[in-house]
PDB file of C-alpha atoms in Angstrom:
ATOM      1  CA  MET A  69    -102.920-106.022  47.181  1.00  0.00           C
ATOM      2  CA  VAL A  70    -102.301-107.537  50.615  1.00  0.00           C
ATOM      3  CA  LEU A  71    -102.342-111.181  49.510  1.00  0.00           C
ATOM      4  CA  LYS A  72    -100.641-110.497  46.191  1.00  0.00           C
ATOM      5  CA  GLU A  73     -97.655-108.841  47.857  1.00  0.00           C
ATOM      6  CA  LEU A  74     -97.501-111.617  50.456  1.00  0.00           C
ATOM      7  CA  GLN A  75     -97.193-114.136  47.650  1.00  0.00           C
ATOM      8  CA  GLU A  76     -94.479-111.997  46.071  1.00  0.00           C
ATOM      9  CA  ALA A  77     -92.585-111.862  49.376  1.00  0.00           C
ATOM     10  CA  ILE A  78     -92.772-115.652  49.728  1.00  0.00           C
ATOM     11  CA  ARG A  79     -91.432-116.079  46.190  1.00  0.00           C
ATOM     12  CA  ALA A  80     -88.658-113.570  46.913  1.00  0.00           C
ATOM     13  CA  ILE A  81     -87.338-115.377  49.981  1.00  0.00           C
ATOM     14  CA  GLY A  82     -87.758-118.693  48.173  1.00  0.00           C
ATOM     15  CA  ARG A  83     -85.542-117.740  45.247  1.00  0.00           C
ATOM     16  CA  THR A  84     -83.057-115.538  47.170  1.00  0.00           C
ATOM     17  CA  PRO A  85     -81.217-117.415  49.951  1.00  0.00           C
ATOM     18  CA  ALA A  86     -79.526-114.195  51.112  1.00  0.00           C
ATOM     19  CA  LEU A  87     -82.897-112.911  52.372  1.00  0.00           C
ATOM     20  CA  TRP A  88     -82.768-115.608  55.062  1.00  0.00           C
ATOM     21  CA  ILE A  89     -79.680-114.003  56.619  1.00  0.00           C
ATOM     22  CA  PRO A  90     -81.677-111.464  58.725  1.00  0.00           C
ATOM     23  CA  GLY A  91     -83.745-114.329  60.137  1.00  0.00           C
ATOM     24  CA  LEU A  92     -80.622-116.323  60.888  1.00  0.00           C
ATOM     25  CA  VAL A  93     -78.982-113.383  62.668  1.00  0.00           C
ATOM     26  CA  ALA A  94     -82.162-112.400  64.532  1.00  0.00           C
ATOM     27  CA  GLY A  95     -82.743-116.012  65.600  1.00  0.00           C
ATOM     28  CA  LEU A  96     -79.203-116.337  66.919  1.00  0.00           C
ATOM     29  CA  LEU A  97     -79.447-113.031  68.767  1.00  0.00           C
ATOM     30  CA  GLY A  98     -82.802-114.001  70.267  1.00  0.00           C
ATOM     31  CA  ALA A  99     -81.501-117.370  71.435  1.00  0.00           C
ATOM     32  CA  ILE A 100     -78.332-115.813  72.879  1.00  0.00           C
ATOM     33  CA  LEU A 101     -80.316-113.141  74.740  1.00  0.00           C
ATOM     34  CA  TRP A 102     -82.617-115.815  76.173  1.00  0.00           C
ATOM     35  CA  ILE A 103     -79.668-117.858  77.460  1.00  0.00           C
ATOM     36  CA  LEU A 104     -77.925-114.770  78.868  1.00  0.00           C
ATOM     37  CA  TYR A 105     -81.134-113.729  80.596  1.00  0.00           C
ATOM     38  CA  ASN A 106     -81.230-117.039  82.430  1.00  0.00           C
ATOM     39  CA  ILE A 107     -77.531-116.829  83.288  1.00  0.00           C
ATOM     40  CA  SER A 108     -77.009-113.188  84.248  1.00  0.00           C
ATOM     41  CA  GLY A 109     -80.499-111.697  84.670  1.00  0.00           C
ATOM     42  CA  THR A 110     -82.106-108.600  83.185  1.00  0.00           C
ATOM     43  CA  PHE A 111     -79.419-105.997  83.989  1.00  0.00           C
ATOM     44  CA  PHE A 112     -76.812-107.281  81.543  1.00  0.00           C
ATOM     45  CA  THR A 113     -79.277-108.659  79.008  1.00  0.00           C
ATOM     46  CA  SER A 114     -81.259-105.414  78.674  1.00  0.00           C
ATOM     47  CA  ARG A 115     -78.122-103.611  77.546  1.00  0.00           C
ATOM     48  CA  LEU A 116     -77.319-106.265  74.988  1.00  0.00           C
ATOM     49  CA  VAL A 117     -80.813-105.862  73.535  1.00  0.00           C
ATOM     50  CA  ILE A 118     -79.825-102.391  72.339  1.00  0.00           C
ATOM     51  CA  ILE A 119     -76.700-103.775  70.672  1.00  0.00           C
ATOM     52  CA  ALA A 120     -78.741-106.543  69.058  1.00  0.00           C
ATOM     53  CA  CYS A 121     -81.200-103.980  67.656  1.00  0.00           C
ATOM     54  CA  LEU A 122     -78.338-101.918  66.209  1.00  0.00           C
ATOM     55  CA  VAL A 123     -76.939-105.038  64.551  1.00  0.00           C
ATOM     56  CA  MET A 124     -80.329-105.916  63.079  1.00  0.00           C
ATOM     57  CA  VAL A 125     -80.658-102.478  61.475  1.00  0.00           C
ATOM     58  CA  LEU A 126     -77.842-103.483  59.104  1.00  0.00           C
ATOM     59  CA  PHE A 127     -79.765-106.509  57.882  1.00  0.00           C
ATOM     60  CA  VAL A 128     -83.117-104.713  57.739  1.00  0.00           C
ATOM     61  CA  ALA A 129     -81.577-102.068  55.499  1.00  0.00           C
ATOM     62  CA  GLY A 130     -79.825-104.785  53.504  1.00  0.00           C
ATOM     63  CA  THR A 131     -83.084-106.662  52.932  1.00  0.00           C
ATOM     64  CA  PHE A 132     -84.875-103.562  51.674  1.00  0.00           C
ATOM     65  CA  GLY A 133     -81.914-102.742  49.429  1.00  0.00           C
ATOM     66  CA  GLN A 134     -81.852-106.284  48.047  1.00  0.00           C
ATOM     67  CA  ILE A 135     -85.531-106.228  47.140  1.00  0.00           C
ATOM     68  CA  LYS A 136     -85.271-102.718  45.715  1.00  0.00           C
ATOM     69  CA  LYS A 137     -82.468-103.721  43.344  1.00  0.00           C
ATOM     70  CA  ASN A 138     -83.403-107.402  42.957  1.00  0.00           C
ATOM     71  CA  GLY A 139     -80.052-108.458  44.406  1.00  0.00           C
ATOM     72  CA  THR A 140     -79.196-112.060  45.142  1.00  0.00           C
ATOM     73  CA  GLY A 141     -75.902-112.228  47.043  1.00  0.00           C
ATOM     74  CA  ALA A 142     -74.969-111.944  50.704  1.00  0.00           C
ATOM     75  CA  GLY A 143     -72.221-109.461  49.816  1.00  0.00           C
ATOM     76  CA  ALA A 144     -74.752-107.219  48.100  1.00  0.00           C
ATOM     77  CA  MET A 145     -76.957-107.358  51.205  1.00  0.00           C
ATOM     78  CA  VAL A 146     -74.104-106.209  53.430  1.00  0.00           C
ATOM     79  CA  ARG A 147     -73.181-103.406  51.024  1.00  0.00           C
ATOM     80  CA  GLU A 148     -76.765-102.217  50.828  1.00  0.00           C
ATOM     81  CA  GLY A 149     -77.068-102.484  54.609  1.00  0.00           C
ATOM     82  CA  VAL A 150     -73.993-100.339  55.165  1.00  0.00           C
ATOM     83  CA  HIS A 151     -75.116 -97.808  52.554  1.00  0.00           C
ATOM     84  CA  TYR A 152     -78.612 -97.350  53.996  1.00  0.00           C
ATOM     85  CA  TYR A 153     -77.793 -98.068  57.640  1.00  0.00           C
ATOM     86  CA  PHE A 154     -78.247 -94.571  59.047  1.00  0.00           C
ATOM     87  CA  ARG A 155     -81.110 -93.759  56.686  1.00  0.00           C
ATOM     88  CA  VAL A 156     -83.010 -96.621  58.310  1.00  0.00           C
ATOM     89  CA  LEU A 157     -81.803 -96.035  61.876  1.00  0.00           C
ATOM     90  CA  LEU A 158     -82.153 -92.258  62.239  1.00  0.00           C
ATOM     91  CA  PRO A 159     -85.903 -91.968  61.511  1.00  0.00           C
ATOM     92  CA  TRP A 160     -86.658 -94.515  64.231  1.00  0.00           C
ATOM     93  CA  ILE A 161     -84.403 -92.638  66.649  1.00  0.00           C
ATOM     94  CA  VAL A 162     -86.341 -89.452  65.888  1.00  0.00           C
ATOM     95  CA  ILE A 163     -89.652 -91.265  66.445  1.00  0.00           C
ATOM     96  CA  SER A 164     -88.398 -92.732  69.742  1.00  0.00           C
ATOM     97  CA  CYS A 165     -87.254 -89.314  70.950  1.00  0.00           C
ATOM     98  CA  VAL A 166     -90.587 -87.728  70.036  1.00  0.00           C
ATOM     99  CA  LEU A 167     -92.525 -90.445  71.847  1.00  0.00           C
ATOM    100  CA  LEU A 168     -90.257 -90.109  74.880  1.00  0.00           C
ATOM    101  CA  LEU A 169     -90.758 -86.341  74.905  1.00  0.00           C
ATOM    102  CA  VAL A 170     -94.518 -86.779  74.646  1.00  0.00           C
ATOM    103  CA  PHE A 171     -94.463 -89.263  77.526  1.00  0.00           C
ATOM    104  CA  VAL A 172     -92.486 -86.778  79.671  1.00  0.00           C
ATOM    105  CA  VAL A 173     -94.990 -84.012  78.872  1.00  0.00           C
ATOM    106  CA  ILE A 174     -97.902 -86.330  79.692  1.00  0.00           C
ATOM    107  CA  THR A 175     -96.245 -87.228  82.998  1.00  0.00           C
ATOM    108  CA  ILE A 176     -95.717 -83.576  83.949  1.00  0.00           C
ATOM    109  CA  VAL A 177     -99.270 -82.610  83.006  1.00  0.00           C
ATOM    110  CA  THR A 178    -100.856 -85.473  84.956  1.00  0.00           C
ATOM    111  CA  ILE A 179     -98.751 -84.675  88.018  1.00  0.00           C
ATOM    112  CA  PHE A 180     -99.927 -81.056  88.012  1.00  0.00           C
ATOM    113  CA  THR A 181    -103.563 -81.888  87.280  1.00  0.00           C
ATOM    114  CA  GLU A 182    -103.732 -84.687  89.870  1.00  0.00           C
ATOM    115  CA  GLY A 183    -102.393 -82.601  92.724  1.00  0.00           C
ATOM    116  CA  GLY A 184     -98.773 -83.770  92.731  1.00  0.00           C
ATOM    117  CA  SER A 185     -99.309 -87.507  92.205  1.00  0.00           C
ATOM    118  CA  ALA A 186     -99.115 -89.240  88.839  1.00  0.00           C
ATOM    119  CA  ASP A 187    -102.196 -91.130  87.658  1.00  0.00           C
ATOM    120  CA  TYR A 188    -100.585 -94.064  85.857  1.00  0.00           C
ATOM    121  CA  GLY A 189    -103.868 -95.180  84.330  1.00  0.00           C
ATOM    122  CA  VAL A 190    -104.409 -91.803  82.655  1.00  0.00           C
ATOM    123  CA  MET A 191    -100.745 -91.628  81.663  1.00  0.00           C
ATOM    124  CA  GLY A 192    -100.899 -95.032  80.018  1.00  0.00           C
ATOM    125  CA  THR A 193    -104.098 -94.214  78.133  1.00  0.00           C
ATOM    126  CA  LEU A 194    -102.755 -90.912  76.819  1.00  0.00           C
ATOM    127  CA  ALA A 195     -99.433 -92.500  75.870  1.00  0.00           C
ATOM    128  CA  VAL A 196    -101.176 -95.234  73.882  1.00  0.00           C
ATOM    129  CA  LEU A 197    -103.444 -92.701  72.159  1.00  0.00           C
ATOM    130  CA  VAL A 198    -100.362 -90.820  70.989  1.00  0.00           C
ATOM    131  CA  MET A 199     -98.130 -93.809  70.292  1.00  0.00           C
ATOM    132  CA  ILE A 200    -100.484 -95.838  68.075  1.00  0.00           C
ATOM    133  CA  PRO A 201    -101.246 -93.101  65.491  1.00  0.00           C
ATOM    134  CA  THR A 202     -97.594 -92.028  65.442  1.00  0.00           C
ATOM    135  CA  LEU A 203     -96.269 -95.526  64.790  1.00  0.00           C
ATOM    136  CA  PHE A 204     -99.038 -96.204  62.278  1.00  0.00           C
ATOM    137  CA  LEU A 205     -98.298 -93.113  60.192  1.00  0.00           C
ATOM    138  CA  THR A 206     -94.508 -93.458  60.324  1.00  0.00           C
ATOM    139  CA  PHE A 207     -94.385 -97.237  59.912  1.00  0.00           C
ATOM    140  CA  PHE A 208     -92.881 -97.078  56.424  1.00  0.00           C
ATOM    141  CA  CYS A 209     -90.207 -94.455  57.153  1.00  0.00           C
ATOM    142  CA  ASP A 210     -87.419 -97.034  56.802  1.00  0.00           C
ATOM    143  CA  THR A 211     -88.700 -98.468  53.525  1.00  0.00           C
ATOM    144  CA  ALA A 212     -89.245 -94.955  52.173  1.00  0.00           C
ATOM    145  CA  ALA A 213     -85.657 -94.050  53.061  1.00  0.00           C
ATOM    146  CA  VAL A 214     -84.315 -97.029  51.097  1.00  0.00           C
ATOM    147  CA  PHE A 215     -86.680 -97.239  48.126  1.00  0.00           C
ATOM    148  CA  GLU A 216     -86.720 -93.495  47.449  1.00  0.00           C
ATOM    149  CA  ASP A 217     -83.288 -92.473  48.820  1.00  0.00           C
ATOM    150  CA  LEU A 218     -84.774 -90.025  51.301  1.00  0.00           C
ATOM    151  CA  LYS A 219     -83.167 -88.388  54.306  1.00  0.00           C
ATOM    152  CA  VAL A 220     -84.503 -88.530  57.858  1.00  0.00           C
ATOM    153  CA  PHE A 221     -87.360 -86.032  57.892  1.00  0.00           C
ATOM    154  CA  ASP A 222     -88.185 -86.564  54.235  1.00  0.00           C
ATOM    155  CA  SER A 223     -88.673 -90.287  54.912  1.00  0.00           C
ATOM    156  CA  LEU A 224     -90.977 -89.505  57.837  1.00  0.00           C
ATOM    157  CA  ARG A 225     -93.063 -87.105  55.760  1.00  0.00           C
ATOM    158  CA  ARG A 226     -93.161 -89.594  52.899  1.00  0.00           C
ATOM    159  CA  SER A 227     -94.361 -92.397  55.194  1.00  0.00           C
ATOM    160  CA  ILE A 228     -97.123 -90.189  56.575  1.00  0.00           C
ATOM    161  CA  GLY A 229     -98.209 -89.263  53.047  1.00  0.00           C
ATOM    162  CA  VAL A 230     -98.231 -92.853  51.810  1.00  0.00           C
ATOM    163  CA  VAL A 231    -100.121 -94.212  54.831  1.00  0.00           C
ATOM    164  CA  ALA A 232    -102.635 -91.359  54.788  1.00  0.00           C
ATOM    165  CA  GLY A 233    -103.312 -92.092  51.112  1.00  0.00           C
ATOM    166  CA  HIS A 234    -103.791 -95.844  51.626  1.00  0.00           C
ATOM    167  CA  VAL A 235    -105.214 -96.256  55.145  1.00  0.00           C
ATOM    168  CA  GLY A 236    -107.324 -99.294  54.313  1.00  0.00           C
ATOM    169  CA  ALA A 237    -104.537-101.133  52.513  1.00  0.00           C
ATOM    170  CA  VAL A 238    -102.052-100.426  55.299  1.00  0.00           C
ATOM    171  CA  LEU A 239    -104.513-101.651  57.932  1.00  0.00           C
ATOM    172  CA  GLY A 240    -104.969-104.838  55.934  1.00  0.00           C
ATOM    173  CA  PHE A 241    -101.205-105.244  55.703  1.00  0.00           C
ATOM    174  CA  LEU A 242    -100.725-104.812  59.454  1.00  0.00           C
ATOM    175  CA  ILE A 243    -103.519-107.292  60.190  1.00  0.00           C
ATOM    176  CA  ALA A 244    -101.878-109.797  57.842  1.00  0.00           C
ATOM    177  CA  CYS A 245     -98.536-109.297  59.607  1.00  0.00           C
ATOM    178  CA  CYS A 246    -100.185-109.909  62.998  1.00  0.00           C
ATOM    179  CA  VAL A 247    -101.831-113.076  61.685  1.00  0.00           C
ATOM    180  CA  LEU A 248     -98.506-114.345  60.317  1.00  0.00           C
ATOM    181  CA  ALA A 249     -96.694-113.579  63.575  1.00  0.00           C
ATOM    182  CA  PHE A 250     -99.425-115.259  65.645  1.00  0.00           C
ATOM    183  CA  ALA A 251     -99.404-118.340  63.404  1.00  0.00           C
ATOM    184  CA  ASP A 252     -95.634-118.590  63.723  1.00  0.00           C
ATOM    185  CA  PHE A 253     -95.842-118.238  67.514  1.00  0.00           C
ATOM    186  CA  PHE A 254     -98.694-120.752  67.761  1.00  0.00           C
ATOM    187  CA  VAL A 255     -96.941-123.431  65.694  1.00  0.00           C
ATOM    188  CA  PHE A 256     -93.662-123.183  67.567  1.00  0.00           C
ATOM    189  CA  ALA A 257     -95.434-122.944  70.938  1.00  0.00           C
ATOM    190  CA  ILE A 258     -97.002-126.331  70.191  1.00  0.00           C
ATOM    191  CA  ILE A 259     -93.589-127.695  69.206  1.00  0.00           C
ATOM    192  CA  TRP A 260     -92.108-126.290  72.431  1.00  0.00           C
ATOM    193  CA  GLU A 261     -94.831-127.864  74.565  1.00  0.00           C
ATOM    194  CA  GLY A 262     -94.361-131.188  72.791  1.00  0.00           C
ATOM    195  CA  LEU A 263     -90.598-131.205  73.382  1.00  0.00           C
ATOM    196  CA  LEU A 264     -91.015-130.292  77.057  1.00  0.00           C
ATOM    197  CA  PHE A 265     -94.163-132.317  77.716  1.00  0.00           C
ATOM    198  CA  GLU A 266     -92.729-134.248  80.658  1.00  0.00           C
ATOM    199  CA  ASN A 267     -91.376-131.090  82.307  1.00  0.00           C
ATOM    200  CA  LEU A 268     -94.662-129.241  81.873  1.00  0.00           C
ATOM    201  CA  ALA A 269     -96.922-132.168  82.830  1.00  0.00           C
ATOM    202  CA  PRO A 270     -97.480-130.883  86.432  1.00  0.00           C
ATOM    203  CA  LEU A 271     -99.231-127.811  84.986  1.00  0.00           C
ATOM    204  CA  ALA A 272    -102.104-130.065  83.960  1.00  0.00           C
ATOM    205  CA  GLN A 273    -102.889-130.612  87.658  1.00  0.00           C
ATOM    206  CA  TYR A 274    -103.071-126.882  88.452  1.00  0.00           C
ATOM    207  CA  ASN A 275    -106.407-125.185  88.957  1.00  0.00           C
ATOM    208  CA  GLU A 276    -107.129-121.763  87.432  1.00  0.00           C
ATOM    209  CA  THR A 277    -105.892-119.871  90.492  1.00  0.00           C
ATOM    210  CA  GLN A 278    -102.618-121.769  90.669  1.00  0.00           C
ATOM    211  CA  PHE A 279    -102.067-121.455  86.917  1.00  0.00           C
ATOM    212  CA  ALA A 280    -102.676-117.691  86.997  1.00  0.00           C
ATOM    213  CA  ALA A 281    -100.281-117.275  89.932  1.00  0.00           C
ATOM    214  CA  ILE A 282     -97.308-119.019  88.305  1.00  0.00           C
ATOM    215  CA  THR A 283     -94.404-116.658  87.605  1.00  0.00           C
ATOM    216  CA  PRO A 284     -91.914-116.767  84.717  1.00  0.00           C
ATOM    217  CA  GLN A 285     -89.151-117.766  87.117  1.00  0.00           C
ATOM    218  CA  GLN A 286     -91.203-120.696  88.387  1.00  0.00           C
ATOM    219  CA  LEU A 287     -91.854-121.787  84.814  1.00  0.00           C
ATOM    220  CA  ILE A 288     -88.129-121.582  83.996  1.00  0.00           C
ATOM    221  CA  GLY A 289     -87.337-123.632  87.088  1.00  0.00           C
ATOM    222  CA  MET A 290     -89.936-126.175  86.000  1.00  0.00           C
ATOM    223  CA  ILE A 291     -88.444-126.731  82.537  1.00  0.00           C
ATOM    224  CA  GLY A 292     -84.912-127.002  83.985  1.00  0.00           C
ATOM    225  CA  PRO A 293     -81.510-126.392  82.312  1.00  0.00           C
ATOM    226  CA  ASP A 294     -82.285-128.684  79.384  1.00  0.00           C
ATOM    227  CA  GLY A 295     -85.540-126.854  78.828  1.00  0.00           C
ATOM    228  CA  ILE A 296     -83.677-123.547  78.624  1.00  0.00           C
ATOM    229  CA  TRP A 297     -81.601-124.860  75.721  1.00  0.00           C
ATOM    230  CA  VAL A 298     -84.663-126.361  74.054  1.00  0.00           C
ATOM    231  CA  THR A 299     -86.430-123.010  74.385  1.00  0.00           C
ATOM    232  CA  ALA A 300     -83.432-121.248  72.847  1.00  0.00           C
ATOM    233  CA  ALA A 301     -83.558-123.607  69.863  1.00  0.00           C
ATOM    234  CA  VAL A 302     -87.307-123.037  69.410  1.00  0.00           C
ATOM    235  CA  ILE A 303     -86.812-119.251  69.625  1.00  0.00           C
ATOM    236  CA  PHE A 304     -84.109-119.494  66.957  1.00  0.00           C
ATOM    237  CA  LEU A 305     -86.348-121.450  64.573  1.00  0.00           C
ATOM    238  CA  ALA A 306     -89.422-119.285  65.168  1.00  0.00           C
ATOM    239  CA  VAL A 307     -87.520-116.063  64.491  1.00  0.00           C
ATOM    240  CA  LEU A 308     -85.649-117.612  61.553  1.00  0.00           C
ATOM    241  CA  PHE A 309     -88.913-118.166  59.689  1.00  0.00           C
ATOM    242  CA  ILE A 310     -90.895-115.053  60.578  1.00  0.00           C
ATOM    243  CA  VAL A 311     -88.316-112.247  60.281  1.00  0.00           C
ATOM    244  CA  PRO A 312     -87.352-112.746  56.593  1.00  0.00           C
ATOM    245  CA  LEU A 313     -91.012-113.117  55.648  1.00  0.00           C
ATOM    246  CA  LEU A 314     -92.139-109.932  57.409  1.00  0.00           C
ATOM    247  CA  LEU A 315     -89.210-107.867  56.104  1.00  0.00           C
ATOM    248  CA  ALA A 316     -89.694-109.049  52.523  1.00  0.00           C
ATOM    249  CA  TYR A 317     -93.453-108.542  52.854  1.00  0.00           C
ATOM    250  CA  LYS A 318     -92.994-104.967  54.075  1.00  0.00           C
ATOM    251  CA  ALA A 319     -90.610-104.140  51.231  1.00  0.00           C
ATOM    252  CA  CYS A 320     -92.847-105.684  48.538  1.00  0.00           C
ATOM    253  CA  PHE A 321     -95.943-104.010  49.964  1.00  0.00           C
ATOM    254  CA  TYR A 322     -94.323-100.582  50.066  1.00  0.00           C
ATOM    255  CA  ARG A 323     -93.029-100.982  46.531  1.00  0.00           C
ATOM    256  CA  ALA A 324     -96.610-101.693  45.439  1.00  0.00           C
ATOM    257  CA  LEU A 325     -97.921 -98.666  47.343  1.00  0.00           C
ATOM    258  CA  ILE A 326     -95.578 -96.155  45.751  1.00  0.00           C
ATOM    259  CA  GLY A 327     -96.411 -97.634  42.381  1.00  0.00           C
ATOM    260  CA  SER A 328    -100.060 -96.722  42.952  1.00  0.00           C
ATOM    261  CA  PRO A 329    -101.309 -93.455  41.462  1.00  0.00           C
ATOM    262  CA  ALA A 330    -102.957 -92.468  44.748  1.00  0.00           C
ATOM    263  CA  VAL A 331     -99.683 -91.065  46.098  1.00  0.00           C
ATOM    264  CA  PRO A 332     -97.010 -89.197  44.098  1.00  0.00           C
ATOM    265  CA  LEU A 333     -93.618 -90.864  43.874  1.00  0.00           C
ATOM    266  CA  GLN A 334     -91.723 -87.870  45.191  1.00  0.00           C
ATOM    267  CA  GLN A 335     -92.721 -84.730  46.983  1.00  0.00           C
ATOM    268  CA  VAL A 336     -90.737 -81.719  45.766  1.00  0.00           C
ATOM    269  CA  THR A 337     -91.039 -77.978  46.210  1.00  0.00           C
ATOM    270  CA  GLY A 338     -90.559 -75.326  43.562  1.00  0.00           C
ATOM    271  CA  GLU A 339     -92.404 -72.865  41.349  1.00  0.00           C
ATOM    272  CA  PHE A 340     -93.300 -72.087  37.743  1.00  0.00           C
ATOM    273  CA  ASP A 341     -91.766 -69.079  36.037  1.00  0.00           C
ATOM    274  CA  SER A 342     -93.626 -66.673  33.750  1.00  0.00           C
ATOM    275  CA  LYS A 343     -93.160 -69.031  30.787  1.00  0.00           C
ATOM    276  CA  GLY A 344     -94.569 -72.034  32.594  1.00  0.00           C
ATOM    277  CA  ARG A 345     -91.232 -73.750  33.243  1.00  0.00           C
ATOM    278  CA  TRP A 346     -90.877 -75.676  36.517  1.00  0.00           C
ATOM    279  CA  TYR A 347     -87.912 -74.982  38.801  1.00  0.00           C
ATOM    280  CA  LYS A 348     -87.307 -77.321  41.720  1.00  0.00           C
ATOM    281  CA  TYR A 349     -85.791 -75.897  44.904  1.00  0.00           C
TER     282      TYR A 349
END
């Protein structure tokens, strides 16, 4: 299933130019944030990251809606994005709030158990142990909301049910996504190094200690102003290629999962009457 749906996603973005729009927008936002970071620092840029994420939700929802209905136009993507915007956004807000609450509880518990001082190592371990299963089980809440027209908590429950019924397939899908993202990063990292070879040449003379001690600011100073613009262009291209592929892949994979008999298409509640007729609540 993993490779088959990847091939389907590649065909989808190949025959539907509108599916490249999320990559174009994400690439532009990534490049702009990189330039602003080097101009104004982290304070201003960190706030714009939130705005950029809110903008991207529109195109994530639009991509899922396009693949669900086999749409082809940019206008259809925007309409689908507007229609499903909050159905995609709200589940992730709920997940973020739950994780934040869990982190606060973990912090309070470790402070009391450690005699008034927080053990950051224990806090980090507990946070990861909670975060990874939560994100794994709820990973398809956005696709469930779009493909099955579910509300916030219904989409979360549906994602948990689908993932729990196809753990192996979902693990294979996530591994494939990591491989694709790493390959994209690796290819464009080589391109970046090739374009800035002269600027980065002094790094070849560094020993292991010097190389490990170099900071991001030193590296930025080494590549210079021209290197900042080159980096922005490479970020744009890297994101342009990977975002549409991963979004289309996720949508195609989820569509295949809910088509499998291992998980019912819709979870409903109700009861049978005395004559055997089903009444849904």
